[in-house]
Tab-separated table of C-alpha atoms and ligand atoms in Angstrom:
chain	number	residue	atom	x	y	z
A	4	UNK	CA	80.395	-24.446	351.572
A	5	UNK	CA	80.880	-27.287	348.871
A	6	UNK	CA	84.888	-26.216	348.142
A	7	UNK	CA	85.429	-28.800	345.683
A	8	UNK	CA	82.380	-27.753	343.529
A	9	UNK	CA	82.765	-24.220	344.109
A	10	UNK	CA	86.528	-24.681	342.299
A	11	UNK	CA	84.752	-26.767	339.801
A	12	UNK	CA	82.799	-24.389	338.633
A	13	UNK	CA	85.610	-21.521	339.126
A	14	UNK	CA	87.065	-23.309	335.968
A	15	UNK	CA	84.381	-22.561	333.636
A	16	UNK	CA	83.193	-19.164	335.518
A	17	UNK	CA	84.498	-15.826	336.423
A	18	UNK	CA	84.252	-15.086	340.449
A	19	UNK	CA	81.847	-12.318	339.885
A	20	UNK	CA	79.098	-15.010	337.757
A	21	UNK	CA	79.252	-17.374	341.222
A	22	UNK	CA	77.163	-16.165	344.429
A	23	UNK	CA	77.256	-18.039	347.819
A	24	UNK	CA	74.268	-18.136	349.598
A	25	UNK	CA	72.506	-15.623	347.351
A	26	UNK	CA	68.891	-14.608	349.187
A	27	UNK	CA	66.181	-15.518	346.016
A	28	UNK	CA	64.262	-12.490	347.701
A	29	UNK	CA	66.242	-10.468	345.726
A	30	UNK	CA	65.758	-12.645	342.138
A	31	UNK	CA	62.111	-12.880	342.654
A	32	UNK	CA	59.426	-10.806	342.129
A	33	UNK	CA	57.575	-11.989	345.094
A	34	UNK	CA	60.175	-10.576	346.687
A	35	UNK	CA	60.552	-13.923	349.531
A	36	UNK	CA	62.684	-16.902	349.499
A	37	UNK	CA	65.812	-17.750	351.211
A	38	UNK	CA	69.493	-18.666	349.955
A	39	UNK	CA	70.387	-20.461	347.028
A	40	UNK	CA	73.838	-22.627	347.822
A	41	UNK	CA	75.244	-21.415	344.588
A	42	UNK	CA	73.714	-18.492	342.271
A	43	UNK	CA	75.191	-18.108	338.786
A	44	UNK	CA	75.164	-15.689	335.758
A	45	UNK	CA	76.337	-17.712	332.770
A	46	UNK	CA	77.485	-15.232	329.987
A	47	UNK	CA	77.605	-17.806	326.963
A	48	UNK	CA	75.991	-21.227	325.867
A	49	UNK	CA	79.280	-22.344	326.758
A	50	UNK	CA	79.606	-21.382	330.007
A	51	UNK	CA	75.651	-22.641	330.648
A	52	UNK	CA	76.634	-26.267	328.966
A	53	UNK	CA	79.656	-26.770	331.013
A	54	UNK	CA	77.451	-25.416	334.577
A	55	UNK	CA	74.845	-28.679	333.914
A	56	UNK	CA	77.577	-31.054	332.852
A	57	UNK	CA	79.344	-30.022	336.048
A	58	UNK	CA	76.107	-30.509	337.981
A	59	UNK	CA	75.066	-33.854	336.054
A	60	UNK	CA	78.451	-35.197	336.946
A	61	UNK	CA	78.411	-34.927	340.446
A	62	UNK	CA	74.477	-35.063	341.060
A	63	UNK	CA	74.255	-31.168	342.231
A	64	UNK	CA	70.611	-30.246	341.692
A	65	UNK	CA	69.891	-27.237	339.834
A	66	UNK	CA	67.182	-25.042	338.835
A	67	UNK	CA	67.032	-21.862	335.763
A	68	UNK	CA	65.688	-19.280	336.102
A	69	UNK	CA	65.193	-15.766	334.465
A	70	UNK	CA	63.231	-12.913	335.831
A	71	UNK	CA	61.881	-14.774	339.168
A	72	UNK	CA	58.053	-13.405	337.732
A	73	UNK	CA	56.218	-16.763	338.146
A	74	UNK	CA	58.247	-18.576	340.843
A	75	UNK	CA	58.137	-19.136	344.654
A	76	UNK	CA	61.205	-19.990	346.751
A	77	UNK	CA	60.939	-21.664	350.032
A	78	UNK	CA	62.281	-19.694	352.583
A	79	UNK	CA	64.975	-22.201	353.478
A	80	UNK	CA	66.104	-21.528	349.952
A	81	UNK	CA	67.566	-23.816	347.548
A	82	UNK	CA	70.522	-26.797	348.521
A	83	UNK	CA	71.946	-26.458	344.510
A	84	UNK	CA	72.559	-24.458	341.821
A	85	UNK	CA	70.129	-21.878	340.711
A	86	UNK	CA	70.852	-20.854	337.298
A	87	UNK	CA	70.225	-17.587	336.047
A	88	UNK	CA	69.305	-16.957	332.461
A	89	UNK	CA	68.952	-13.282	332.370
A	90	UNK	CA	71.068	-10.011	331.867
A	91	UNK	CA	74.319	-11.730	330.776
A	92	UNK	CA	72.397	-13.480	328.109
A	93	UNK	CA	69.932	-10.990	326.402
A	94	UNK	CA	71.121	-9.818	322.634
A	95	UNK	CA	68.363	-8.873	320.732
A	96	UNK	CA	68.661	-8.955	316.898
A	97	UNK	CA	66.498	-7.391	314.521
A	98	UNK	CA	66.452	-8.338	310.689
A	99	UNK	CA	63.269	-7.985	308.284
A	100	UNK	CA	60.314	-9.312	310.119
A	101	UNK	CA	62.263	-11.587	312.825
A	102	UNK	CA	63.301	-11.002	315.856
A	103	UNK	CA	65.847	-13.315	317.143
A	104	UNK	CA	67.060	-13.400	320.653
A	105	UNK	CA	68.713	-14.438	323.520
A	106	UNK	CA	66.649	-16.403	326.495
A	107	UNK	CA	67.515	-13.713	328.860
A	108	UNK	CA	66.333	-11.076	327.292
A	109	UNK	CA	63.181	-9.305	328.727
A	110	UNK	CA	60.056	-9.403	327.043
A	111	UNK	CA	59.497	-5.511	327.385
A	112	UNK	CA	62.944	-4.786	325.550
A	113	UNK	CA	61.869	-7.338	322.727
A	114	UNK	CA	58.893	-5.337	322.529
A	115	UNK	CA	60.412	-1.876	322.323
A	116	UNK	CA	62.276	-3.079	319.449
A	117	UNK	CA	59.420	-4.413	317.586
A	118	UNK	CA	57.873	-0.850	318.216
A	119	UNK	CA	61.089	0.396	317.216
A	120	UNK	CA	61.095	-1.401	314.219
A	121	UNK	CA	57.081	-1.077	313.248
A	122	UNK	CA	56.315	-4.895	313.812
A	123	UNK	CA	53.331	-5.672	314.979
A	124	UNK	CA	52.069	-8.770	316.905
A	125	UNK	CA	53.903	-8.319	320.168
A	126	UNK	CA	51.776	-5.880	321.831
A	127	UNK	CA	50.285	-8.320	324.430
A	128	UNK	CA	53.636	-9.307	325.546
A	129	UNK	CA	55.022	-5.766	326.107
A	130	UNK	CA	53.886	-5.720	329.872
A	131	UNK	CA	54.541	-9.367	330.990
A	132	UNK	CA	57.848	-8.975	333.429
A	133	UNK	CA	59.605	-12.205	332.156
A	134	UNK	CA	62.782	-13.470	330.106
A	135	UNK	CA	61.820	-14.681	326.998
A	136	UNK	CA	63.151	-18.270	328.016
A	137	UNK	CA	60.816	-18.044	330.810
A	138	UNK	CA	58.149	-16.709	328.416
A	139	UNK	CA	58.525	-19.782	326.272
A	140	UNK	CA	58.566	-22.725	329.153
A	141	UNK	CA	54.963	-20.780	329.883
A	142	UNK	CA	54.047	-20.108	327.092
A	143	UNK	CA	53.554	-16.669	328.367
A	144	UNK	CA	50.043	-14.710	326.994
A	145	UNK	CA	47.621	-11.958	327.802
A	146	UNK	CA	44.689	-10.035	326.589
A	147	UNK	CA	44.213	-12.727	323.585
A	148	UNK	CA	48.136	-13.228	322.312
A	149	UNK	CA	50.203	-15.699	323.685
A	150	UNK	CA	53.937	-16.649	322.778
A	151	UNK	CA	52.953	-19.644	320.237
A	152	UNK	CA	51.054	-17.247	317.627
A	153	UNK	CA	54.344	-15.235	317.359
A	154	UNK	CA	57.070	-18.099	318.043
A	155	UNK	CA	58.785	-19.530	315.086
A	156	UNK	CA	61.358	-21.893	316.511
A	157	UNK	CA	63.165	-21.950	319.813
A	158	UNK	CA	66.896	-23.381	320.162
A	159	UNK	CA	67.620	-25.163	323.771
A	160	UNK	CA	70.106	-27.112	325.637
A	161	UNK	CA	68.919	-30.422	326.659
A	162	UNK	CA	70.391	-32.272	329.764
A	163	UNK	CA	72.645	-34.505	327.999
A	164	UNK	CA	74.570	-31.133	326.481
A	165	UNK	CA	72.958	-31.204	323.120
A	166	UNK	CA	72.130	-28.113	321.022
A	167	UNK	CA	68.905	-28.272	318.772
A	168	UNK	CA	66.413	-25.869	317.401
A	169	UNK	CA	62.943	-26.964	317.718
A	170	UNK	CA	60.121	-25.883	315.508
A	171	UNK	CA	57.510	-23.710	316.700
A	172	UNK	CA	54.592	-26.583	315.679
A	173	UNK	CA	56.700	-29.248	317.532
A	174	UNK	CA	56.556	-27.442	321.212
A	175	UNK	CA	53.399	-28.344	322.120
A	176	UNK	CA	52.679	-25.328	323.255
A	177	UNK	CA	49.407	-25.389	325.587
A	178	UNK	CA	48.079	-23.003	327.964
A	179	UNK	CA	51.290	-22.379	330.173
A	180	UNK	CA	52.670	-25.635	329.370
A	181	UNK	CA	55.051	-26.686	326.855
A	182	UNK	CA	57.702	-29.697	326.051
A	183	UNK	CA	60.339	-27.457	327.194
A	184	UNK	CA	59.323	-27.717	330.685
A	185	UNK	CA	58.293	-31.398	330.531
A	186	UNK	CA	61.613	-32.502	329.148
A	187	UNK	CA	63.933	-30.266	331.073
A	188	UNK	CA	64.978	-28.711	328.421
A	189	UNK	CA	67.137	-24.943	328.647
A	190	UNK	CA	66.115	-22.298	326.238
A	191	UNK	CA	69.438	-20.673	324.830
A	192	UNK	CA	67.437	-18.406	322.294
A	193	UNK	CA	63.802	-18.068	319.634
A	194	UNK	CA	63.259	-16.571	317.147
A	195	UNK	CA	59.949	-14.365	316.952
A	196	UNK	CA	58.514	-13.723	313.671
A	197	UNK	CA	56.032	-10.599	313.291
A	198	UNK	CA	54.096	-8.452	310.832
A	199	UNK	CA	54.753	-5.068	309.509
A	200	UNK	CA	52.356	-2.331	311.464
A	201	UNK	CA	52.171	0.950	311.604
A	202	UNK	CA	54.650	2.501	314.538
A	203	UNK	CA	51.602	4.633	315.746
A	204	UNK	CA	49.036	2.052	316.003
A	205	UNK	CA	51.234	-0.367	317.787
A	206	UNK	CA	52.763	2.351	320.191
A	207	UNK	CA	48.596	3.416	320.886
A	208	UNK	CA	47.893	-0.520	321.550
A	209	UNK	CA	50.914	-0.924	323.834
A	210	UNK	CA	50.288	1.896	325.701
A	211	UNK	CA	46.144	0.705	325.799
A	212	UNK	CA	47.259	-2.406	327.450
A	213	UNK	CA	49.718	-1.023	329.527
A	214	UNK	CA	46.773	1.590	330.863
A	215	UNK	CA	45.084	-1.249	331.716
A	216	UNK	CA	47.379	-3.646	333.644
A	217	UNK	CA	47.768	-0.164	335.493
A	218	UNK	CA	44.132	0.041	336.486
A	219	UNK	CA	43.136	-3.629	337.111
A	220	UNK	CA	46.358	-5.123	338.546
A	221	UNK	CA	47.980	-4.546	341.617
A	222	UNK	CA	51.318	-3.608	340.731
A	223	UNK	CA	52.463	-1.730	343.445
A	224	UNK	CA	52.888	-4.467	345.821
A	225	UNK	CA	55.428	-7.769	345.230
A	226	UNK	CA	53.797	-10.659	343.396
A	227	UNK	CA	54.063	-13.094	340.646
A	228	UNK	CA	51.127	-12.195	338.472
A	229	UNK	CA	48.158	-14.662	338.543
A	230	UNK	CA	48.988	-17.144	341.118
A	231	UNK	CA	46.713	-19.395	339.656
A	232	UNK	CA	45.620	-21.233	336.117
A	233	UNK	CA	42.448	-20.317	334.889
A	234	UNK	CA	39.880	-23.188	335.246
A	235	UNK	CA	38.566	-24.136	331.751
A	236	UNK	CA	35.119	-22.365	332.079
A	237	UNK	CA	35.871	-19.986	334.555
A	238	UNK	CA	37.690	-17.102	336.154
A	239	UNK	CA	40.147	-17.950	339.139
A	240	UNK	CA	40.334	-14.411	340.037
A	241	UNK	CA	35.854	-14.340	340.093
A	242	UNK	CA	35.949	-18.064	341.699
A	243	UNK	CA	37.894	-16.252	344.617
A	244	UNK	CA	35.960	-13.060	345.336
A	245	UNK	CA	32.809	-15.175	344.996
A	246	UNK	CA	34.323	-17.205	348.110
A	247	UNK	CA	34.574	-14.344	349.707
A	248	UNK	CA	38.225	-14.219	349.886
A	249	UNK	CA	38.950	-10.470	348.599
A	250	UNK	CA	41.729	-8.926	350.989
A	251	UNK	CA	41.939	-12.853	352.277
A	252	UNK	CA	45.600	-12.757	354.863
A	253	UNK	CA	47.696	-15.116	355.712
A	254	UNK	CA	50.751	-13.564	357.611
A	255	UNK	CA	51.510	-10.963	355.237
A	256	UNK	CA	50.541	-13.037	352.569
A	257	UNK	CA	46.951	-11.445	351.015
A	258	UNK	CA	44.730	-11.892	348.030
A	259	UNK	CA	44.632	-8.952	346.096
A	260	UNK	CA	41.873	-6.557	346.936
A	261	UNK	CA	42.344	-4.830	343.542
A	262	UNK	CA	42.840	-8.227	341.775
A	263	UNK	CA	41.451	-11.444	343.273
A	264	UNK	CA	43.567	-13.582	341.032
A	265	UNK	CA	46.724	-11.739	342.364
A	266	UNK	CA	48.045	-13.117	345.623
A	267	UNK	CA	50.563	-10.281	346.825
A	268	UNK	CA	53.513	-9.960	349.221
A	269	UNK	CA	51.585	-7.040	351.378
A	270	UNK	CA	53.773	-6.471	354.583
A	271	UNK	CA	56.961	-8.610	354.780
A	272	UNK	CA	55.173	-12.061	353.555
A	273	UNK	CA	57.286	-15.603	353.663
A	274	UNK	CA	57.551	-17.756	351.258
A	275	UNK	CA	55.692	-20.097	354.082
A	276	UNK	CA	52.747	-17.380	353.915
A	277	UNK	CA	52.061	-17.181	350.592
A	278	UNK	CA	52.098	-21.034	350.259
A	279	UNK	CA	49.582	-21.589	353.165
A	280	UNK	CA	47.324	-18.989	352.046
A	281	UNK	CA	47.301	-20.364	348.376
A	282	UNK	CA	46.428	-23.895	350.152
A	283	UNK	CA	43.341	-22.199	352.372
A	284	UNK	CA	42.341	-19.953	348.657
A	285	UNK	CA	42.427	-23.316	347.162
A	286	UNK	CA	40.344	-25.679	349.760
A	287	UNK	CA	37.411	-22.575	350.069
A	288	UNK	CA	37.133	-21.969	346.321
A	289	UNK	CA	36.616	-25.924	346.047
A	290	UNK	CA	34.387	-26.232	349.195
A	291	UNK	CA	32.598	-23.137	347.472
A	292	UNK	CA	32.612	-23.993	343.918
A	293	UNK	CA	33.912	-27.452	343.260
A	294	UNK	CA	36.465	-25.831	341.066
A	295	UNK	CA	39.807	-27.069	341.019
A	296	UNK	CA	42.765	-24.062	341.488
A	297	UNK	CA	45.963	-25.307	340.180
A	298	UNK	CA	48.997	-23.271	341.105
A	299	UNK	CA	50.762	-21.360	338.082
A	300	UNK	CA	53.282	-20.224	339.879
A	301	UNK	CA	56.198	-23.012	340.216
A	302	UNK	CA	57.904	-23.539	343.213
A	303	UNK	CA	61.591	-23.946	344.180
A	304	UNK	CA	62.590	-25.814	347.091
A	305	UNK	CA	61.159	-27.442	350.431
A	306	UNK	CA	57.374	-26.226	351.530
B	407	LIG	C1	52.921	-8.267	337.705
B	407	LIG	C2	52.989	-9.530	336.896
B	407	LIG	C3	52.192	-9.670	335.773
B	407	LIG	C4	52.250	-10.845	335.015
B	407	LIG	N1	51.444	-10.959	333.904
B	407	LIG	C5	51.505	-12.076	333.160
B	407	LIG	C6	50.684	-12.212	331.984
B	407	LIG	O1	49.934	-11.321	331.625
B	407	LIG	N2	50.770	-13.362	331.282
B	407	LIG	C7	51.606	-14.389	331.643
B	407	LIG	O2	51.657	-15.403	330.941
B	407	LIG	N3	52.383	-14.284	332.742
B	407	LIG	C8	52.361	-13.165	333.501
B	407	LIG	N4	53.154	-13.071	334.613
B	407	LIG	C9	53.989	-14.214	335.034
B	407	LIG	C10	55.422	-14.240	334.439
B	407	LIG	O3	55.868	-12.931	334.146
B	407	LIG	C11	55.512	-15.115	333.201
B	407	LIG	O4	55.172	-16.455	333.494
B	407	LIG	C12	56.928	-15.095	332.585
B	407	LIG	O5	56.881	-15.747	331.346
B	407	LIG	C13	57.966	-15.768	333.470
B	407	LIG	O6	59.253	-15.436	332.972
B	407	LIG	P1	60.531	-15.383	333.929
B	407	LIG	O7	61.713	-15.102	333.091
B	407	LIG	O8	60.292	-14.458	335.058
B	407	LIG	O9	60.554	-16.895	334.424
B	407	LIG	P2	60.855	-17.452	335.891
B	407	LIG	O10	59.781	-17.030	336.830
B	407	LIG	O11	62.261	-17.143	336.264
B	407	LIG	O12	60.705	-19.008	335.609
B	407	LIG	C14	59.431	-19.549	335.251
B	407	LIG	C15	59.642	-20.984	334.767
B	407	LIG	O13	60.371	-20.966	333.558
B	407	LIG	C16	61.595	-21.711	333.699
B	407	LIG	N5	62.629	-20.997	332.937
B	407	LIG	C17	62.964	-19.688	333.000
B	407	LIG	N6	63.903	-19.389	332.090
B	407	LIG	C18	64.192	-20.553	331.450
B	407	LIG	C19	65.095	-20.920	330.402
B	407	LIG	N7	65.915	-20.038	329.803
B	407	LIG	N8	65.096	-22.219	329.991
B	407	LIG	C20	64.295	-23.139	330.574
B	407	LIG	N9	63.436	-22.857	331.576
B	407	LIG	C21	63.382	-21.568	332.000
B	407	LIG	C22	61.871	-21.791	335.191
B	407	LIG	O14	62.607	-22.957	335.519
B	407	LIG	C23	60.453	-21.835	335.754
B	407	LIG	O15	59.947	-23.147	335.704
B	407	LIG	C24	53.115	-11.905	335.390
B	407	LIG	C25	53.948	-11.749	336.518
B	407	LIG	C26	53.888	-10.573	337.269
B	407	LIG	C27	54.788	-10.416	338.459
């Protein structure tokens, strides 16, 4: 154990916000990955600033995350800081038509408050398992809505320590790409700007699109949604059946027999498993196809 760092960061956090050795199974949806040297749970902006300037200072890698619903950690986990934007950081503010709130708060609970509060427009999101900082970085979307039609600004933390709110128009907000990502930026908090609905009709679409993630998705086994992009043109998860990789194993690693675009953690998968059989998935859908699968899910550590 890095002492020295450990008391460095004892200075700006409380012992219970610092993990040693914290498995990433258990912060990860997949359910695999091995320790993190340091996990932490900053409360504040504060308390997140001073965490990178600490790591900056002394060249400690680190890595945010929120939920853990679009990443893969090696199984030899992660020599750094993993940095967890989540329940200590998820206020949720209602006023008018706006919804502002923190990047740790979960995409479902912003959507029960829009319900709450008759605003319509975040339907699609209600079911997506993320943070909405993580929702941002992906510009997170589903059954036709995506984060950018209901984003009106963002505020993040770049790497230097700076504070700045960024315009909706100026994220460059693509399909699961934005400039958050590509500049390393932190998301502290958005603000979401809806329509008035009726409570009814957005309760009936919510519960339509939860009805069918239900039926199509395999969500009783570990996974971190579609493992791969979408080809322009195509369908990754139709591009894999027609390969003839339905129920497809590596280890216990397997490609969704319920959703081909859905790799799952099926009996007691590695990290290793589920990165080998997204290689093989990848090399027969091209050798079948010529389509190129890109990975959505983002890694963390050695593979
Ligand atoms: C069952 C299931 C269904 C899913 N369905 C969908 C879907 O319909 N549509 C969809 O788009 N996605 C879907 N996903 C994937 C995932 O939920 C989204 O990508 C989500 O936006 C990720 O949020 P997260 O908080 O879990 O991010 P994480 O997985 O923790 O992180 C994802 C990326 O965002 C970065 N990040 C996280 N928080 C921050 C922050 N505060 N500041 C800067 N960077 C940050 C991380 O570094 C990482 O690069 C699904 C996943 C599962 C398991």
């Amino acid at each position: 154990m890095n002492q020295k760092f450990y008391d460095e960061l004892r200075k700006i956090l409380p012992e219970e916000s610092i993990k040693l050795n914290e498995p990433m199974e258990a912060h990860t949806t997949f359910r695999v990955g091995g320790p993190a040297d340091f996990f932490v749970t900053p409360g504040t902006k504060d308390e997140l600033a001073g965490i990178i300037a600490r790591c900056r200072a002394v060249q400690m890698p680190y890595y945010i995350i929120g939920n853990g619903s679009n990443l893969l950690v090696s199984d030899d986990g992660y020599k750094g800081v993993v940095i967890q934007v989540y329940k200590s950081m998820n206020q949720i503010r209602v006023t008018g038509n706006r919804i502002e709130a923190q990047a740790g708060a979960l995409l479902s609970g912003i959507a029960a408050r829009a319900l709450e509060n008759g605003l319509a427009g975040f339907e699609f999101a209600a079911g997506i398992p993320g943070t909405l900082g993580g929702a941002c970085v992906m510009n997170a979307g589903a059954y036709g809505g995506e984060m950018k039609n209901v984003l009106k600004q963002v505020t993040v933390l770049s790497q230097e320590g700076r504070i700045f709110t960024i315009p909706v128009q100026k994220l460059e907000l693509g399909y699961r790409t934005s400039i958050i990502a590509k500049n390393g930026y932190i998301v502290l908090e958005a603000v979401i700007e809806l329509r008035n609905g009726d409570a009814q009709e957005i309760k009936t679409l919510m519960d339509e699109l939860k009805e069918k993630r239900v039926s199509k998705q395999p969500l009783e086994f570990p996974s971190a949604g579609s493992t791969f992009k979408r080809p322009e043109g195509y369908f990754a998860g139709k591009l894999i059946q027609d390969a003839g990789l339905k129920g497809f194993r590596v280890g216990g690693a397997q490609v969704s027999e319920k959703h081909c675009g859905f790799v799952i953690n099926r009996d007691h998968a590695t990290a290793a498993d589920i990165s080998e059989l997204m290689r093989q998935v990848s090399e027969k859908v091209y050798a079948d196809s010529k389509v190129i699968l890109e990975p959505e899910v983002k890694r963390l550590g050695e593979f």
